[in-house]
Amino acid sequence: MQKAIYTTVGIDELLSHVQALKGVGARFVQMHAERNVDDGTYRLVYTFINVRAAREQIAQDGSYAIENLVVEGIDQYQEIPSISSYYPAVFPFENEAHDLFGLAITDMQIDFKGFFYQVSTAEPMSVITPEVKVAREKAMKVRAAAEAKARKAAAEKAAAAAAAAGEAATGAGDAAGEAAAQPDAAAGSDAQHDEAAAKAALKAAEMEAKLAAMDPEKAAKVRAALAAKAARDKQKKEA
């Protein structure tokens, strides 16, 4: 006999709950998304079996519990962190949620460099426009250039450390190895700035593509809401 346990969590709490389940040996089962017809928001349900606890419980009375994490009230434009860094098997479920509902699931740890495969079909499938395609390609090029710049800076720093060390070449070699292992830190803030700018440009292009596919009146309302949110965020930063 099995029972289901449902725990409602916020988007910002999702990863910590998933990490806790991973830590106790829970196994990922499935994830599904559904749309609330009353208010248009979305609901995500992540299902796990706590394997260790289940074995103990089954040995006692033949029962075990299926644990579910529930994220409610999701707006279509909210960013939802992927749990694929903990459970790679979630990828097809997250990809389906994105393709069917257009949900913005971010930081996929699969060989897609953070981007989803998309098809040029109207709703409910996702839409990729030429502008988004160009923005994505540009973002990937900027990211590759930033990584190359970071590696070069790390190598130069390692070489300078080795030259200055003289007789302490062994210690300098260790420092060089550490610098090479952390290219982002060695390169300074330039690479980070370039990648952040590319991500911002990509996000803006994808939003424009979504707005272009909307009814003009609805698109105007969404633009106004986004502008108001940007103004609030700016006031918070300046406060």
CSV table of C-alpha atoms in Angstrom, one decimal:
chain,number,residue,atom,x,y,z
A,1,MET,CA,0.0,0.0,0.0
A,2,GLN,CA,1.3,3.5,-0.8
A,3,LYS,CA,0.3,7.0,0.2
A,4,ALA,CA,1.0,10.3,-1.4
A,5,ILE,CA,2.5,13.2,0.5
A,6,TYR,CA,2.2,16.7,-1.0
A,7,THR,CA,4.4,19.6,0.1
A,8,THR,CA,3.7,23.0,-1.4
A,9,VAL,CA,6.9,25.1,-1.9
A,10,GLY,CA,7.8,28.4,-3.4
A,11,ILE,CA,9.9,28.7,-6.6
A,12,ASP,CA,12.8,30.1,-4.5
A,13,GLU,CA,12.5,27.1,-2.1
A,14,LEU,CA,12.4,24.4,-4.8
A,15,LEU,CA,16.1,23.6,-5.2
A,16,SER,CA,16.7,23.4,-1.4
A,17,HIS,CA,13.9,20.8,-1.0
A,18,VAL,CA,15.1,18.8,-4.0
A,19,GLN,CA,18.7,18.9,-2.6
A,20,ALA,CA,17.4,17.6,0.7
A,21,LEU,CA,15.5,14.7,-1.0
A,22,LYS,CA,18.6,13.9,-3.0
A,23,GLY,CA,20.6,13.8,0.2
A,24,VAL,CA,18.4,11.2,1.8
A,25,GLY,CA,18.5,9.0,-1.3
A,26,ALA,CA,15.2,9.8,-2.9
A,27,ARG,CA,14.6,8.7,-6.4
A,28,PHE,CA,12.9,11.0,-9.0
A,29,VAL,CA,9.8,9.5,-10.6
A,30,GLN,CA,8.2,12.2,-12.7
A,31,MET,CA,7.2,15.8,-13.0
A,32,HIS,CA,4.1,17.3,-14.6
A,33,ALA,CA,2.7,20.8,-15.3
A,34,GLU,CA,-0.9,21.9,-15.5
A,35,ARG,CA,-2.7,25.1,-16.2
A,36,ASN,CA,-5.3,26.5,-13.7
A,37,VAL,CA,-8.3,27.5,-15.9
A,38,ASP,CA,-9.6,29.9,-13.3
A,39,ASP,CA,-6.7,32.3,-13.2
A,40,GLY,CA,-4.4,31.2,-16.0
A,41,THR,CA,-1.5,30.3,-13.6
A,42,TYR,CA,0.5,27.1,-13.7
A,43,ARG,CA,1.2,24.3,-11.3
A,44,LEU,CA,4.2,22.0,-11.2
A,45,VAL,CA,4.3,18.7,-9.3
A,46,TYR,CA,7.6,16.9,-8.8
A,47,THR,CA,7.3,13.2,-7.6
A,48,PHE,CA,9.9,11.2,-5.7
A,49,ILE,CA,10.2,8.0,-3.8
A,50,ASN,CA,12.3,8.1,-0.7
A,51,VAL,CA,13.9,4.8,-1.4
A,52,ARG,CA,15.6,4.2,1.9
A,53,ALA,CA,12.6,5.1,4.0
A,54,ALA,CA,10.3,3.1,1.6
A,55,ARG,CA,12.4,-0.1,2.1
A,56,GLU,CA,12.2,0.3,5.9
A,57,GLN,CA,8.5,1.0,5.8
A,58,ILE,CA,7.7,-1.9,3.4
A,59,ALA,CA,9.6,-4.3,5.7
A,60,GLN,CA,7.4,-3.2,8.6
A,61,ASP,CA,3.9,-3.1,7.2
A,62,GLY,CA,4.2,-3.3,3.4
A,63,SER,CA,3.5,0.4,2.8
A,64,TYR,CA,5.5,3.3,1.6
A,65,ALA,CA,5.0,7.0,0.7
A,66,ILE,CA,5.4,8.8,-2.6
A,67,GLU,CA,6.6,12.4,-1.9
A,68,ASN,CA,5.4,15.3,-4.1
A,69,LEU,CA,6.8,18.8,-4.2
A,70,VAL,CA,4.1,21.3,-5.5
A,71,VAL,CA,4.8,24.7,-6.9
A,72,GLU,CA,1.6,26.7,-7.3
A,73,GLY,CA,0.6,30.0,-8.9
A,74,ILE,CA,3.3,30.2,-11.5
A,75,ASP,CA,3.1,33.0,-14.0
A,76,GLN,CA,4.1,32.2,-17.6
A,77,TYR,CA,7.0,34.6,-17.5
A,78,GLN,CA,8.5,33.6,-14.2
A,79,GLU,CA,11.8,31.8,-14.3
A,80,ILE,CA,11.7,28.2,-12.8
A,81,PRO,CA,15.1,26.7,-11.9
A,82,SER,CA,15.7,23.3,-13.5
A,83,ILE,CA,16.4,20.4,-11.0
A,84,SER,CA,18.4,18.6,-13.7
A,85,SER,CA,21.7,19.2,-11.8
A,86,TYR,CA,20.3,16.9,-9.1
A,87,TYR,CA,18.1,14.6,-11.2
A,88,PRO,CA,19.1,14.5,-15.0
A,89,ALA,CA,16.1,12.3,-15.7
A,90,VAL,CA,13.8,15.3,-15.2
A,91,PHE,CA,14.9,16.7,-18.6
A,92,PRO,CA,12.1,15.3,-20.8
A,93,PHE,CA,9.5,16.4,-18.3
A,94,GLU,CA,10.9,19.9,-18.0
A,95,ASN,CA,11.3,20.1,-21.8
A,96,GLU,CA,7.6,19.0,-22.2
A,97,ALA,CA,6.4,21.7,-19.7
A,98,HIS,CA,8.4,24.3,-21.7
A,99,ASP,CA,7.1,23.1,-25.1
A,100,LEU,CA,3.5,22.7,-24.1
A,101,PHE,CA,3.1,25.8,-21.9
A,102,GLY,CA,6.0,28.0,-22.7
A,103,LEU,CA,7.2,27.9,-19.1
A,104,ALA,CA,10.7,29.5,-18.6
A,105,ILE,CA,12.7,26.7,-17.0
A,106,THR,CA,16.3,27.8,-16.7
A,107,ASP,CA,19.8,26.4,-16.2
A,108,MET,CA,19.2,22.9,-17.8
A,109,GLN,CA,22.2,20.7,-17.1
A,110,ILE,CA,22.0,18.8,-20.3
A,111,ASP,CA,23.9,19.2,-23.6
A,112,PHE,CA,21.8,22.1,-24.8
A,113,LYS,CA,23.9,24.9,-23.4
A,114,GLY,CA,20.9,26.2,-21.4
A,115,PHE,CA,18.6,26.4,-24.3
A,116,PHE,CA,15.6,24.3,-25.4
A,117,TYR,CA,14.9,22.7,-28.7
A,118,GLN,CA,11.9,24.7,-30.1
A,119,VAL,CA,9.6,24.3,-33.1
A,120,SER,CA,8.2,27.0,-35.3
A,121,THR,CA,4.6,26.2,-34.5
A,122,ALA,CA,1.9,28.4,-32.9
A,123,GLU,CA,0.6,27.9,-29.4
A,124,PRO,CA,0.5,25.7,-27.4
A,125,MET,CA,3.9,24.7,-28.9
A,126,SER,CA,6.8,27.2,-28.4
A,127,VAL,CA,7.7,29.6,-31.2
A,128,ILE,CA,11.2,30.5,-32.3
A,129,THR,CA,11.5,33.6,-34.5
A,130,PRO,CA,14.5,34.6,-36.6
A,131,GLU,CA,15.3,37.3,-34.0
A,132,VAL,CA,15.4,34.8,-31.2
A,133,LYS,CA,17.6,32.5,-33.3
A,134,VAL,CA,20.0,35.3,-34.0
A,135,ALA,CA,20.1,36.3,-30.3
A,136,ARG,CA,20.7,32.8,-29.2
A,137,GLU,CA,23.6,32.3,-31.7
A,138,LYS,CA,25.1,35.6,-30.6
A,139,ALA,CA,24.8,34.7,-26.9
A,140,MET,CA,26.6,31.4,-27.5
A,141,LYS,CA,29.4,33.1,-29.4
A,142,VAL,CA,29.8,35.7,-26.7
A,143,ARG,CA,29.9,32.9,-24.1
A,144,ALA,CA,32.5,31.0,-26.0
A,145,ALA,CA,34.6,34.2,-26.5
A,146,ALA,CA,34.3,34.9,-22.7
A,147,GLU,CA,35.4,31.4,-21.8
A,148,ALA,CA,38.4,31.6,-24.3
A,149,LYS,CA,39.4,35.0,-22.8
A,150,ALA,CA,39.2,33.6,-19.3
A,151,ARG,CA,41.4,30.7,-20.2
A,152,LYS,CA,43.9,33.0,-21.8
A,153,ALA,CA,44.0,35.3,-18.8
A,154,ALA,CA,44.5,32.3,-16.5
A,155,ALA,CA,47.3,30.9,-18.6
A,156,GLU,CA,49.1,34.3,-18.6
A,157,LYS,CA,48.7,34.7,-14.9
A,158,ALA,CA,50.1,31.2,-14.4
A,159,ALA,CA,53.1,31.9,-16.6
A,160,ALA,CA,53.8,35.2,-14.8
A,161,ALA,CA,53.6,33.5,-11.4
A,162,ALA,CA,56.0,30.7,-12.6
A,163,ALA,CA,58.5,33.3,-13.9
A,164,ALA,CA,58.4,35.4,-10.7
A,165,ALA,CA,58.7,32.4,-8.4
A,166,GLY,CA,62.2,31.5,-9.5
A,167,GLU,CA,63.5,28.7,-7.2
A,168,ALA,CA,60.0,28.3,-5.8
A,169,ALA,CA,58.8,26.8,-9.1
A,170,THR,CA,56.9,24.0,-7.5
A,171,GLY,CA,54.8,26.4,-5.4
A,172,ALA,CA,54.3,28.6,-8.5
A,173,GLY,CA,53.1,25.5,-10.4
A,174,ASP,CA,50.5,24.8,-7.8
A,175,ALA,CA,49.3,28.4,-8.0
A,176,ALA,CA,49.2,28.2,-11.8
A,177,GLY,CA,47.1,25.0,-11.6
A,178,GLU,CA,44.7,26.6,-9.2
A,179,ALA,CA,44.3,29.6,-11.5
A,180,ALA,CA,43.7,27.4,-14.5
A,181,ALA,CA,41.1,25.5,-12.6
A,182,GLN,CA,39.2,28.7,-11.9
A,183,PRO,CA,39.3,30.7,-15.2
A,184,ASP,CA,36.4,32.9,-14.4
A,185,ALA,CA,38.1,34.3,-11.2
A,186,ALA,CA,41.4,34.7,-13.0
A,187,ALA,CA,39.8,36.6,-15.9
A,188,GLY,CA,38.2,39.2,-13.7
A,189,SER,CA,34.8,40.7,-14.3
A,190,ASP,CA,35.0,41.3,-18.1
A,191,ALA,CA,34.0,37.8,-19.0
A,192,GLN,CA,31.1,37.8,-16.5
A,193,HIS,CA,29.9,41.2,-17.8
A,194,ASP,CA,29.9,39.9,-21.4
A,195,GLU,CA,28.0,36.8,-20.6
A,196,ALA,CA,25.5,38.7,-18.5
A,197,ALA,CA,24.9,41.1,-21.4
A,198,ALA,CA,24.4,38.2,-23.8
A,199,LYS,CA,21.8,36.6,-21.4
A,200,ALA,CA,20.0,39.9,-21.0
A,201,ALA,CA,19.8,40.3,-24.8
A,202,LEU,CA,18.6,36.8,-25.3
A,203,LYS,CA,15.9,37.2,-22.7
A,204,ALA,CA,14.7,40.4,-24.2
A,205,ALA,CA,14.5,38.8,-27.7
A,206,GLU,CA,12.6,35.8,-26.4
A,207,MET,CA,10.1,38.1,-24.6
A,208,GLU,CA,9.6,40.2,-27.8
A,209,ALA,CA,8.9,37.0,-29.7
A,210,LYS,CA,6.2,36.0,-27.2
A,211,LEU,CA,4.7,39.4,-27.2
A,212,ALA,CA,4.6,39.5,-31.0
A,213,ALA,CA,2.6,36.2,-31.0
A,214,MET,CA,0.0,37.6,-28.6
A,215,ASP,CA,-3.2,39.5,-29.2
A,216,PRO,CA,-2.2,43.3,-29.4
A,217,GLU,CA,-4.4,44.3,-26.5
A,218,LYS,CA,-3.0,41.5,-24.3
A,219,ALA,CA,0.6,42.3,-25.4
A,220,ALA,CA,0.1,45.9,-24.4
A,221,LYS,CA,-1.0,44.9,-20.9
A,222,VAL,CA,1.9,42.6,-20.5
A,223,ARG,CA,4.3,45.3,-21.7
A,224,ALA,CA,2.8,47.7,-19.1
A,225,ALA,CA,3.2,45.1,-16.4
A,226,LEU,CA,6.8,44.4,-17.3
A,227,ALA,CA,7.6,48.1,-17.4
A,228,ALA,CA,6.0,48.6,-14.0
A,229,LYS,CA,8.0,45.7,-12.6
A,230,ALA,CA,11.2,47.0,-14.0
A,231,ALA,CA,10.5,50.4,-12.4
A,232,ARG,CA,9.9,48.8,-9.0
A,233,ASP,CA,13.1,46.8,-9.3
A,234,LYS,CA,15.1,49.9,-10.2
A,235,GLN,CA,13.6,51.8,-7.2
A,236,LYS,CA,14.6,48.9,-4.9
A,237,LYS,CA,18.2,48.9,-6.2
A,238,GLU,CA,18.5,52.6,-5.7
A,239,ALA,CA,16.9,52.6,-2.2
